[in-house]
mmCIF file of C-alpha atoms in Angstrom:
data_model
loop_
_atom_site.group_PDB
_atom_site.id
_atom_site.type_symbol
_atom_site.label_atom_id
_atom_site.label_comp_id
_atom_site.label_asym_id
_atom_site.label_seq_id
_atom_site.Cartn_x
_atom_site.Cartn_y
_atom_site.Cartn_z
ATOM 1 C CA MET A 286 -15.646 10.260 44.864
ATOM 2 C CA GLU A 287 -17.066 10.934 41.392
ATOM 3 C CA ILE A 288 -15.457 8.847 38.622
ATOM 4 C CA ARG A 289 -16.571 11.140 35.772
ATOM 5 C CA PRO A 290 -14.281 14.101 36.619
ATOM 6 C CA ILE A 291 -11.316 11.728 36.851
ATOM 7 C CA LEU A 292 -12.144 10.205 33.460
ATOM 8 C CA SER A 293 -12.510 13.677 31.962
ATOM 9 C CA ALA A 294 -9.084 14.654 33.291
ATOM 10 C CA LEU A 295 -7.578 11.459 31.861
ATOM 11 C CA LEU A 296 -9.122 12.090 28.438
ATOM 12 C CA ARG A 297 -7.594 15.567 28.326
ATOM 13 C CA ASN A 298 -4.147 14.037 28.920
ATOM 14 C CA LYS A 299 -4.691 10.597 27.500
ATOM 15 C CA THR A 300 -1.353 9.764 25.850
ATOM 16 C CA GLY A 301 0.469 8.831 29.052
ATOM 17 C CA ALA A 302 -2.524 6.949 30.423
ATOM 18 C CA ILE A 303 -2.903 4.934 27.206
ATOM 19 C CA LEU A 304 0.789 4.009 27.194
ATOM 20 C CA ILE A 305 0.692 2.872 30.820
ATOM 21 C CA ALA A 306 -2.522 0.898 30.225
ATOM 22 C CA LEU A 307 -0.893 -0.888 27.271
ATOM 23 C CA GLN A 308 2.213 -1.553 29.346
ATOM 24 C CA ILE A 309 0.059 -3.079 32.086
ATOM 25 C CA ALA A 310 -1.795 -5.178 29.493
ATOM 26 C CA LEU A 311 1.428 -6.583 28.060
ATOM 27 C CA THR A 312 2.804 -7.143 31.550
ATOM 28 C CA LEU A 313 -0.272 -9.146 32.567
ATOM 29 C CA ALA A 314 -0.149 -11.256 29.413
ATOM 30 C CA ILE A 315 3.547 -12.029 29.796
ATOM 31 C CA ILE A 316 3.542 -12.539 33.569
ATOM 32 C CA CYS A 317 0.543 -14.892 33.590
ATOM 33 C CA ASN A 318 2.076 -17.129 30.944
ATOM 34 C CA ALA A 319 5.571 -16.907 32.418
ATOM 35 C CA VAL A 320 4.425 -17.824 35.926
ATOM 36 C CA PHE A 321 2.362 -20.705 34.528
ATOM 37 C CA ILE A 322 5.370 -22.046 32.599
ATOM 38 C CA ILE A 323 7.636 -21.625 35.655
ATOM 39 C CA HIS A 324 5.183 -23.507 37.861
ATOM 40 C CA ASP A 325 4.777 -26.210 35.218
ATOM 41 C CA ARG A 326 8.566 -26.685 35.013
ATOM 42 C CA ILE A 327 8.991 -26.744 38.806
ATOM 43 C CA VAL A 328 6.255 -29.366 39.190
ATOM 44 C CA LYS A 329 7.874 -31.385 36.410
ATOM 45 C CA MET A 330 11.326 -31.286 38.061
ATOM 46 C CA ASP A 331 9.919 -32.129 41.515
ATOM 47 C CA ARG A 332 7.554 -34.957 40.549
ATOM 48 C CA PRO A 333 8.178 -38.418 42.059
ATOM 49 C CA THR A 334 10.490 -40.575 39.958
ATOM 50 C CA GLY A 335 9.990 -43.894 41.715
ATOM 51 C CA ILE A 336 13.797 -44.172 41.805
ATOM 52 C CA ASP A 337 16.118 -43.641 44.772
ATOM 53 C CA VAL A 338 17.996 -40.931 42.878
ATOM 54 C CA ASP A 339 19.826 -39.355 45.830
ATOM 55 C CA ASN A 340 21.474 -42.653 46.822
ATOM 56 C CA MET A 341 22.467 -43.950 43.388
ATOM 57 C CA PHE A 342 25.483 -43.673 41.131
ATOM 58 C CA VAL A 343 26.400 -44.966 37.689
ATOM 59 C CA VAL A 344 29.527 -46.867 36.689
ATOM 60 C CA ASP A 345 30.726 -47.052 33.058
ATOM 61 C CA MET A 346 33.328 -49.666 32.129
ATOM 62 C CA SER A 347 35.044 -50.172 28.756
ATOM 63 C CA ALA A 348 37.151 -53.049 27.437
ATOM 64 C CA TYR A 349 40.627 -52.555 25.986
ATOM 65 C CA THR A 350 41.585 -56.128 25.030
ATOM 66 C CA PRO A 351 40.331 -57.978 21.924
ATOM 67 C CA ASP A 352 39.721 -61.202 23.867
ATOM 68 C CA TYR A 353 37.577 -59.474 26.488
ATOM 69 C CA ASN A 354 35.227 -61.884 28.295
ATOM 70 C CA ALA A 355 32.266 -59.621 28.921
ATOM 71 C CA THR A 356 30.103 -62.205 30.686
ATOM 72 C CA ALA A 357 32.795 -63.097 33.211
ATOM 73 C CA ALA A 358 33.718 -59.427 33.723
ATOM 74 C CA ILE A 359 30.104 -58.414 34.392
ATOM 75 C CA LYS A 360 29.725 -61.093 37.048
ATOM 76 C CA ASP A 361 33.051 -60.100 38.656
ATOM 77 C CA HIS A 362 32.124 -56.419 38.693
ATOM 78 C CA LEU A 363 28.709 -57.109 40.211
ATOM 79 C CA ASP A 364 30.226 -59.282 42.939
ATOM 80 C CA LEU A 365 32.738 -56.524 43.661
ATOM 81 C CA LEU A 366 30.148 -53.746 43.772
ATOM 82 C CA ARG A 367 27.618 -55.690 45.848
ATOM 83 C CA GLY A 368 30.321 -56.593 48.334
ATOM 84 C CA ILE A 369 31.261 -53.003 49.171
ATOM 85 C CA PRO A 370 29.995 -51.978 52.639
ATOM 86 C CA GLY A 371 27.172 -49.477 52.277
ATOM 87 C CA VAL A 372 25.911 -50.837 48.946
ATOM 88 C CA VAL A 373 22.231 -51.816 48.963
ATOM 89 C CA ASP A 374 22.340 -53.433 45.528
ATOM 90 C CA ALA A 375 23.756 -53.166 42.016
ATOM 91 C CA SER A 376 22.549 -54.156 38.568
ATOM 92 C CA PRO A 377 23.740 -53.913 34.984
ATOM 93 C CA SER A 378 21.705 -51.554 32.826
ATOM 94 C CA GLN A 379 21.795 -50.740 29.125
ATOM 95 C CA ALA A 380 21.023 -47.054 29.760
ATOM 96 C CA ILE A 381 20.768 -44.451 32.514
ATOM 97 C CA PRO A 382 17.309 -43.525 33.824
ATOM 98 C CA LEU A 383 16.315 -39.847 33.867
ATOM 99 C CA SER A 384 19.295 -38.977 31.657
ATOM 100 C CA GLY A 385 17.524 -37.978 28.436
ATOM 101 C CA GLY A 386 18.771 -40.992 26.480
ATOM 102 C CA GLY A 387 17.739 -44.635 26.501
ATOM 103 C CA TRP A 388 15.704 -47.407 24.902
ATOM 104 C CA SER A 389 12.048 -47.355 23.865
ATOM 105 C CA SER A 390 9.697 -49.578 21.912
ATOM 106 C CA SER A 391 6.031 -49.999 21.008
ATOM 107 C CA PHE A 392 3.717 -52.583 22.535
ATOM 108 C CA ALA A 393 0.183 -53.730 21.844
ATOM 109 C CA THR A 394 -2.367 -56.035 23.433
ATOM 110 C CA VAL A 395 -3.254 -57.729 20.148
ATOM 111 C CA PRO A 396 -1.157 -58.805 17.154
ATOM 112 C CA ASP A 397 -1.204 -56.538 14.100
ATOM 113 C CA SER A 398 -2.575 -53.598 16.074
ATOM 114 C CA LYS A 399 -2.215 -51.265 13.048
ATOM 115 C CA GLY A 400 -1.040 -48.091 14.742
ATOM 116 C CA ASN A 401 -2.702 -48.679 18.119
ATOM 117 C CA ASP A 402 0.586 -49.534 19.826
ATOM 118 C CA VAL A 403 1.617 -47.872 23.087
ATOM 119 C CA ASP A 404 5.135 -46.456 23.301
ATOM 120 C CA ALA A 405 7.107 -47.211 26.451
ATOM 121 C CA GLY A 406 10.618 -46.954 27.809
ATOM 122 C CA VAL A 407 12.487 -50.248 28.160
ATOM 123 C CA PHE A 408 14.756 -51.151 31.089
ATOM 124 C CA HIS A 409 17.111 -54.122 30.745
ATOM 125 C CA VAL A 410 18.316 -55.309 34.178
ATOM 126 C CA ASP A 411 18.926 -58.498 36.124
ATOM 127 C CA GLU A 412 17.010 -59.832 39.139
ATOM 128 C CA HIS A 413 18.586 -57.087 41.297
ATOM 129 C CA GLY A 414 17.267 -54.295 39.083
ATOM 130 C CA LEU A 415 14.122 -53.418 41.030
ATOM 131 C CA ASN A 416 15.956 -53.276 44.341
ATOM 132 C CA THR A 417 18.748 -51.224 42.780
ATOM 133 C CA LEU A 418 16.342 -48.670 41.351
ATOM 134 C CA GLY A 419 14.409 -48.559 44.619
ATOM 135 C CA THR A 420 11.101 -48.902 42.814
ATOM 136 C CA ARG A 421 8.256 -50.721 44.560
ATOM 137 C CA LEU A 422 6.705 -53.936 43.261
ATOM 138 C CA VAL A 423 2.948 -53.665 43.870
ATOM 139 C CA GLU A 424 1.645 -56.726 42.007
ATOM 140 C CA GLY A 425 3.038 -60.033 40.834
ATOM 141 C CA ARG A 426 6.666 -61.065 41.301
ATOM 142 C CA ASN A 427 10.251 -60.161 40.462
ATOM 143 C CA PHE A 428 12.541 -62.023 38.052
ATOM 144 C CA THR A 429 14.456 -65.050 39.245
ATOM 145 C CA HIS A 430 18.170 -65.584 38.618
ATOM 146 C CA GLU A 431 17.378 -68.367 36.136
ATOM 147 C CA GLU A 432 15.211 -66.034 34.032
ATOM 148 C CA ILE A 433 17.997 -63.523 33.321
ATOM 149 C CA GLN A 434 19.226 -63.712 29.718
ATOM 150 C CA TYR A 435 22.759 -62.666 28.728
ATOM 151 C CA GLN A 436 22.501 -61.477 25.134
ATOM 152 C CA ASN A 437 24.591 -59.876 22.434
ATOM 153 C CA PRO A 438 22.806 -56.595 21.529
ATOM 154 C CA ASP A 439 23.444 -57.220 17.823
ATOM 155 C CA THR A 440 21.338 -60.405 17.926
ATOM 156 C CA TYR A 441 18.893 -59.261 20.592
ATOM 157 C CA VAL A 442 15.596 -61.097 21.015
ATOM 158 C CA HIS A 443 13.336 -59.794 23.769
ATOM 159 C CA PRO A 444 12.528 -62.153 26.654
ATOM 160 C CA SER A 445 9.125 -63.774 27.031
ATOM 161 C CA ILE A 446 8.366 -62.138 30.404
ATOM 162 C CA GLY A 447 8.425 -58.589 31.697
ATOM 163 C CA ILE A 448 7.434 -56.236 34.503
ATOM 164 C CA VAL A 449 5.508 -53.051 33.678
ATOM 165 C CA SER A 450 4.896 -49.790 35.478
ATOM 166 C CA ARG A 451 1.452 -49.045 36.830
ATOM 167 C CA ALA A 452 0.985 -46.249 34.265
ATOM 168 C CA MET A 453 1.697 -48.647 31.394
ATOM 169 C CA ALA A 454 -0.608 -51.310 32.834
ATOM 170 C CA GLU A 455 -3.444 -48.802 33.125
ATOM 171 C CA LYS A 456 -2.829 -47.574 29.590
ATOM 172 C CA LEU A 457 -2.878 -51.065 28.086
ATOM 173 C CA PHE A 458 -5.409 -52.774 30.359
ATOM 174 C CA PRO A 459 -7.614 -50.106 31.969
ATOM 175 C CA GLY A 460 -9.599 -51.489 34.892
ATOM 176 C CA GLN A 461 -8.098 -54.990 34.503
ATOM 177 C CA ASP A 462 -5.562 -57.082 36.365
ATOM 178 C CA PRO A 463 -2.476 -57.015 34.103
ATOM 179 C CA ILE A 464 -0.759 -60.047 35.649
ATOM 180 C CA GLY A 465 -0.635 -62.834 33.088
ATOM 181 C CA LYS A 466 -1.681 -60.563 30.236
ATOM 182 C CA VAL A 467 0.281 -60.755 26.994
ATOM 183 C CA LEU A 468 1.993 -57.923 25.098
ATOM 184 C CA TYR A 469 3.064 -57.948 21.469
ATOM 185 C CA GLU A 470 6.251 -56.134 20.536
ATOM 186 C CA ASN A 471 7.495 -57.862 17.405
ATOM 187 C CA ASN A 472 4.663 -60.124 16.264
ATOM 188 C CA PRO A 473 4.490 -63.076 16.730
ATOM 189 C CA ARG A 474 6.797 -62.896 19.782
ATOM 190 C CA THR A 475 4.997 -62.094 23.006
ATOM 191 C CA ILE A 476 5.828 -60.813 26.492
ATOM 192 C CA THR A 477 3.833 -62.052 29.473
ATOM 193 C CA ILE A 478 3.458 -59.584 32.335
ATOM 194 C CA ILE A 479 4.602 -61.119 35.635
ATOM 195 C CA GLY A 480 4.704 -57.994 37.797
ATOM 196 C CA VAL A 481 3.725 -54.350 38.181
ATOM 197 C CA VAL A 482 5.809 -51.623 39.832
ATOM 198 C CA ASP A 483 4.540 -48.343 41.184
ATOM 199 C CA THR A 484 5.710 -44.988 39.815
ATOM 200 C CA LEU A 485 8.753 -45.367 37.567
ATOM 201 C CA GLU A 486 10.070 -42.575 35.363
ATOM 202 C CA GLY A 487 12.090 -43.531 32.332
ATOM 203 C CA TYR A 488 14.808 -41.870 30.324
ATOM 204 C CA TRP A 489 13.113 -38.774 28.877
ATOM 205 C CA PRO A 490 11.613 -36.451 31.524
ATOM 206 C CA SER A 491 9.993 -34.250 28.852
ATOM 207 C CA TRP A 492 8.209 -37.123 27.105
ATOM 208 C CA GLU A 493 4.461 -37.312 27.712
ATOM 209 C CA GLY A 494 4.731 -41.065 28.370
ATOM 210 C CA PHE A 495 7.530 -40.710 30.924
ATOM 211 C CA GLU A 496 5.805 -43.094 33.395
ATOM 212 C CA ARG A 497 5.125 -45.878 30.867
ATOM 213 C CA GLN A 498 7.932 -48.391 31.347
ATOM 214 C CA ILE A 499 8.616 -52.087 30.863
ATOM 215 C CA ILE A 500 11.443 -53.949 32.592
ATOM 216 C CA LEU A 501 12.974 -56.967 30.879
ATOM 217 C CA PRO A 502 15.330 -59.615 32.361
ATOM 218 C CA THR A 503 18.244 -58.966 30.020
ATOM 219 C CA VAL A 504 21.957 -58.307 30.493
ATOM 220 C CA PHE A 505 23.782 -57.123 27.376
ATOM 221 C CA VAL A 506 27.153 -58.740 26.771
ATOM 222 C CA ARG A 507 29.308 -56.091 25.102
ATOM 223 C CA PRO A 508 32.648 -54.292 25.509
ATOM 224 C CA ASN A 509 31.018 -51.270 27.144
ATOM 225 C CA THR A 510 29.100 -52.109 30.303
ATOM 226 C CA ARG A 511 27.099 -49.873 32.612
ATOM 227 C CA TYR A 512 26.083 -50.550 36.213
ATOM 228 C CA LEU A 513 23.559 -48.855 38.482
ATOM 229 C CA VAL A 514 24.518 -48.897 42.169
ATOM 230 C CA ARG A 515 22.309 -47.974 45.109
ATOM 231 C CA THR A 516 23.776 -47.171 48.514
ATOM 232 C CA LEU A 517 22.505 -46.653 52.021
ATOM 233 C CA PRO A 518 21.384 -43.069 52.711
ATOM 234 C CA GLY A 519 24.305 -40.721 53.259
ATOM 235 C CA GLN A 520 26.971 -43.216 52.148
ATOM 236 C CA ARG A 521 27.028 -42.623 48.398
ATOM 237 C CA THR A 522 30.145 -40.431 48.306
ATOM 238 C CA ALA A 523 32.190 -42.828 50.441
ATOM 239 C CA VAL A 524 31.020 -45.868 48.472
ATOM 240 C CA MET A 525 31.861 -44.190 45.157
ATOM 241 C CA LYS A 526 35.458 -43.646 46.297
ATOM 242 C CA VAL A 527 35.824 -47.287 47.321
ATOM 243 C CA ALA A 528 34.169 -48.513 44.090
ATOM 244 C CA GLU A 529 36.448 -46.322 41.985
ATOM 245 C CA GLN A 530 39.539 -47.678 43.708
ATOM 246 C CA LYS A 531 38.497 -51.331 43.542
ATOM 247 C CA LEU A 532 37.322 -51.214 39.941
ATOM 248 C CA GLY A 533 40.509 -49.408 38.975
ATOM 249 C CA ASP A 534 42.565 -52.146 40.618
ATOM 250 C CA SER A 535 40.636 -55.001 38.975
ATOM 251 C CA HIS A 536 42.160 -56.622 35.900
ATOM 252 C CA ASP A 537 39.361 -57.965 33.708
ATOM 253 C CA GLY A 538 40.683 -56.407 30.504
ATOM 254 C CA ASP A 539 38.658 -53.226 30.960
ATOM 255 C CA PHE A 540 38.975 -49.837 32.616
ATOM 256 C CA LEU A 541 36.745 -47.416 34.501
ATOM 257 C CA ARG A 542 35.515 -44.642 32.208
ATOM 258 C CA HIS A 543 33.112 -42.759 34.468
ATOM 259 C CA ILE A 544 31.633 -43.006 37.912
ATOM 260 C CA ARG A 545 28.988 -40.341 38.487
ATOM 261 C CA THR A 546 25.937 -39.783 40.641
ATOM 262 C CA LEU A 547 22.520 -40.310 39.128
ATOM 263 C CA ASN A 548 21.755 -36.705 40.097
ATOM 264 C CA TYR A 549 24.431 -35.608 37.614
ATOM 265 C CA TYR A 550 22.573 -37.184 34.720
ATOM 266 C CA MET A 551 19.161 -36.085 35.993
ATOM 267 C CA ASP A 552 20.319 -32.471 36.371
ATOM 268 C CA SER A 553 21.695 -32.569 32.824
ATOM 269 C CA ALA A 554 18.363 -33.815 31.497
ATOM 270 C CA TYR A 555 16.532 -31.018 33.326
ATOM 271 C CA GLU A 556 19.100 -28.360 32.420
ATOM 272 C CA GLY A 557 16.826 -26.784 29.813
ATOM 273 C CA ASP A 558 13.859 -26.652 32.200
ATOM 274 C CA HIS A 559 16.025 -25.104 34.914
ATOM 275 C CA ALA A 560 17.369 -22.489 32.496
ATOM 276 C CA ILE A 561 13.865 -21.588 31.337
ATOM 277 C CA THR A 562 12.711 -21.259 34.951
ATOM 278 C CA VAL A 563 15.567 -18.914 35.866
ATOM 279 C CA MET A 564 15.250 -16.870 32.665
ATOM 280 C CA LEU A 565 11.488 -16.403 33.004
ATOM 281 C CA SER A 566 11.809 -15.549 36.707
ATOM 282 C CA VAL A 567 14.370 -12.819 36.005
ATOM 283 C CA MET A 568 12.369 -11.543 33.041
ATOM 284 C CA SER A 569 9.151 -11.426 35.093
ATOM 285 C CA GLY A 570 10.862 -9.482 37.860
ATOM 286 C CA LEU A 571 12.288 -6.967 35.394
ATOM 287 C CA ILE A 572 8.948 -6.487 33.632
ATOM 288 C CA LEU A 573 7.143 -5.896 36.930
ATOM 289 C CA ALA A 574 9.818 -3.414 38.003
ATOM 290 C CA ILE A 575 9.618 -1.524 34.690
ATOM 291 C CA THR A 576 5.823 -1.415 34.884
ATOM 292 C CA ALA A 577 5.944 -0.110 38.461
ATOM 293 C CA LEU A 578 8.441 2.573 37.432
ATOM 294 C CA GLY A 579 6.172 3.559 34.545
ATOM 295 C CA ILE A 580 3.230 3.987 36.908
ATOM 296 C CA VAL A 581 5.361 6.004 39.338
ATOM 297 C CA GLY A 582 6.641 8.171 36.487
ATOM 298 C CA LEU A 583 3.174 8.924 35.139
ATOM 299 C CA ALA A 584 1.815 9.714 38.596
ATOM 300 C CA SER A 585 4.793 11.934 39.450
ATOM 301 C CA PHE A 586 4.440 13.811 36.159
ATOM 302 C CA SER A 587 0.726 14.229 36.805
ATOM 303 C CA VAL A 588 1.413 15.656 40.273
ATOM 304 C CA SER A 589 4.015 18.116 38.963
ATOM 305 C CA GLN A 590 1.692 19.285 36.182
ATOM 306 C CA ARG A 591 -1.253 19.771 38.528
ATOM 307 C CA THR A 592 0.432 21.269 41.575
ATOM 308 C CA LYS A 593 -1.583 24.505 41.383
ATOM 309 C CA GLN A 594 -4.822 22.568 40.826
ATOM 310 C CA ILE A 595 -4.070 20.426 43.883
ATOM 311 C CA GLY A 596 -3.363 23.536 45.954
ATOM 312 C CA THR A 597 -6.652 25.078 44.812
ATOM 313 C CA ARG A 598 -8.556 21.944 45.855
ATOM 314 C CA ARG A 599 -6.841 22.053 49.219
ATOM 315 C CA ALA A 600 -7.773 25.733 49.606
ATOM 316 C CA LEU A 601 -11.395 24.860 48.830
ATOM 317 C CA GLY A 602 -11.474 22.321 51.656
ATOM 318 C CA ALA A 603 -10.179 19.062 50.191
ATOM 319 C CA ARG A 604 -8.440 16.924 52.782
ATOM 320 C CA ARG A 605 -5.131 15.169 52.243
ATOM 321 C CA ALA A 606 -7.012 11.856 52.194
ATOM 322 C CA ASP A 607 -9.181 13.203 49.344
ATOM 323 C CA ILE A 608 -6.078 14.017 47.260
ATOM 324 C CA VAL A 609 -4.583 10.578 47.898
ATOM 325 C CA ARG A 610 -7.872 8.901 47.025
ATOM 326 C CA TYR A 611 -8.102 10.919 43.792
ATOM 327 C CA PHE A 612 -4.740 9.711 42.495
ATOM 328 C CA MET A 613 -5.333 6.168 43.706
ATOM 329 C CA THR A 614 -8.669 6.080 41.879
ATOM 330 C CA GLU A 615 -7.138 7.532 38.745
ATOM 331 C CA ASN A 616 -4.452 4.853 38.765
ATOM 332 C CA TRP A 617 -7.035 2.138 39.472
ATOM 333 C CA LEU A 618 -8.968 3.192 36.359
ATOM 334 C CA ILE A 619 -5.851 3.103 34.181
ATOM 335 C CA THR A 620 -4.845 -0.270 35.644
ATOM 336 C CA SER A 621 -8.362 -1.661 35.123
ATOM 337 C CA ILE A 622 -8.301 -0.769 31.450
ATOM 338 C CA GLY A 623 -4.884 -2.378 31.201
ATOM 339 C CA VAL A 624 -5.859 -5.643 32.912
ATOM 340 C CA ILE A 625 -9.006 -5.983 30.792
ATOM 341 C CA LEU A 626 -6.893 -5.735 27.646
ATOM 342 C CA GLY A 627 -4.197 -7.871 29.260
ATOM 343 C CA SER A 628 -6.605 -10.714 29.998
ATOM 344 C CA ALA A 629 -7.405 -10.979 26.298
ATOM 345 C CA PHE A 630 -3.693 -10.694 25.439
ATOM 346 C CA ALA A 631 -2.843 -13.459 27.946
ATOM 347 C CA VAL A 632 -5.306 -15.891 26.360
ATOM 348 C CA ALA A 633 -4.089 -15.031 22.857
ATOM 349 C CA LEU A 634 -0.429 -15.404 23.863
ATOM 350 C CA ASN A 635 -1.081 -18.764 25.506
ATOM 351 C CA TYR A 636 -2.930 -20.008 22.438
ATOM 352 C CA TRP A 637 0.059 -19.029 20.297
ATOM 353 C CA LEU A 638 2.446 -20.829 22.691
ATOM 354 C CA VAL A 639 0.253 -23.947 22.688
ATOM 355 C CA VAL A 640 0.114 -24.076 18.895
ATOM 356 C CA LEU A 641 3.745 -23.178 18.223
ATOM 357 C CA PHE A 642 5.629 -24.725 21.168
ATOM 358 C CA LYS A 643 3.180 -27.391 22.389
ATOM 359 C CA VAL A 644 3.071 -26.006 25.944
ATOM 360 C CA SER A 645 0.127 -26.824 28.195
ATOM 361 C CA PRO A 646 -2.934 -24.526 28.074
ATOM 362 C CA ILE A 647 -2.861 -22.016 30.907
ATOM 363 C CA SER A 648 -5.066 -22.744 33.919
ATOM 364 C CA TRP A 649 -7.951 -20.285 34.131
ATOM 365 C CA TYR A 650 -7.153 -18.991 37.634
ATOM 366 C CA TYR A 651 -3.763 -17.545 36.633
ATOM 367 C CA ILE A 652 -5.450 -14.600 34.894
ATOM 368 C CA PRO A 653 -7.672 -13.383 37.795
ATOM 369 C CA VAL A 654 -4.746 -13.822 40.196
ATOM 370 C CA GLY A 655 -2.587 -11.810 37.793
ATOM 371 C CA VAL A 656 -5.252 -9.107 37.625
ATOM 372 C CA LEU A 657 -5.304 -8.810 41.425
ATOM 373 C CA CYS A 658 -1.504 -8.631 41.538
ATOM 374 C CA LEU A 659 -1.384 -5.888 38.888
ATOM 375 C CA TRP A 660 -4.045 -3.905 40.738
ATOM 376 C CA ALA A 661 -2.012 -4.217 43.934
ATOM 377 C CA LEU A 662 1.192 -3.265 42.103
ATOM 378 C CA GLY A 663 -0.455 -0.214 40.573
ATOM 379 C CA LEU A 664 -1.832 1.018 43.888
ATOM 380 C CA ALA A 665 1.491 0.435 45.653
ATOM 381 C CA ALA A 666 3.419 2.243 42.891
ATOM 382 C CA VAL A 667 1.183 5.313 42.913
ATOM 383 C CA LEU A 668 1.075 5.645 46.705
ATOM 384 C CA GLY A 669 4.329 7.647 46.916
ATOM 385 C CA PRO A 670 3.367 10.282 44.324
ATOM 386 C CA ALA A 671 -0.142 10.451 45.829
ATOM 387 C CA LEU A 672 1.279 11.223 49.280
ATOM 388 C CA ARG A 673 3.514 13.916 47.768
ATOM 389 C CA ALA A 674 0.456 15.400 46.096
ATOM 390 C CA ALA A 675 -1.388 15.383 49.408
ATOM 391 C CA ALA A 676 1.481 17.331 50.975
ATOM 392 C CA VAL A 677 1.006 20.285 48.579
ATOM 393 C CA PRO A 678 -0.045 23.257 50.773
ATOM 394 C CA PRO A 679 -3.191 25.288 49.953
ATOM 395 C CA ALA A 680 -1.069 28.452 49.662
ATOM 396 C CA ILE A 681 0.510 27.133 46.443
ATOM 397 C CA ALA A 682 -2.671 28.161 44.655
ATOM 398 C CA THR A 683 -1.919 31.886 45.186
ATOM 399 C CA ARG A 684 1.799 32.001 44.420
ATOM 400 C CA SER A 685 1.395 32.981 40.779
ATOM 401 C CA VAL A 686 -1.141 35.740 41.550
#
């Protein structure tokens, strides 16, 4: 089929074609970036945490007596929690992992690093912390009971030993064995690395250094105490009920404030990402539907305006397949113009998003995949009007004579 006659027909009635081409261009630009952001958020929410999230819960206790003995209460609570059937382990913790709030600090490999420090999340746990989190020790050793320091947070001094995540070790000592290496937090105090754990996410899922963590053997002695508890698979709900009852019945001068699953806090931290994913998914579906309706509308209008012309072509020997192919080719040309413009729009939109909102640059393959999808959408949308055009009988050409 000749392309030139189709182009000539489009130029004679170009307003509708231009509007549809621009609509397709904007659709491609928006859809490519939206799908990229959706995929980026889904990957972020599904990435390995290094923590046994589905089998963990968090206990918050608060004192109500002025003579509260925090050290004794912490030990009593831990003995109680670890003694519940179905509990794998429990540990005090100053903050909740994956919750969006916690403790961070800067570390360097030399004193007076002058801005070359590496930021990392800081976990404060006892010797049961690694087992409670479910993270895997891949090098070195764990803390011993004797190395755990009970400290008042107001007079906190960091311990002299620590365990780091693999990501932090690679950042600080690329290509080297980190065991025995020294870190500087508050010069001249140092921290000697005694162990390395595998993947371990910290407190802020959206932070670029989410896998850089250091674990310190510290238990904070204070009126408000938090415990992480890990259970056997499938027993978390039952264990939480028992823990709530036993902690409520204990009389250490404190009371149970909250007992919640770790998923609760993780879902709250990812709430914004989930909302963006849902919003962009709905928006993308609506935009594609509107674009398809626009293509159908233009094609239907074109068929109604050219009914006599179609009948004349049929009378001159054009087959139904020729009529269908004509409208499909016409739509393909309009769509092609739209996706060419849309590819440029998609790059420009992504650049604006990168500069303004610090999102990741779009992967190159999203645009050609988007082009193919828009071509397919255009051809599918125009098929109905094209088949109606092909059904126009040759006799229609003589009805006005």
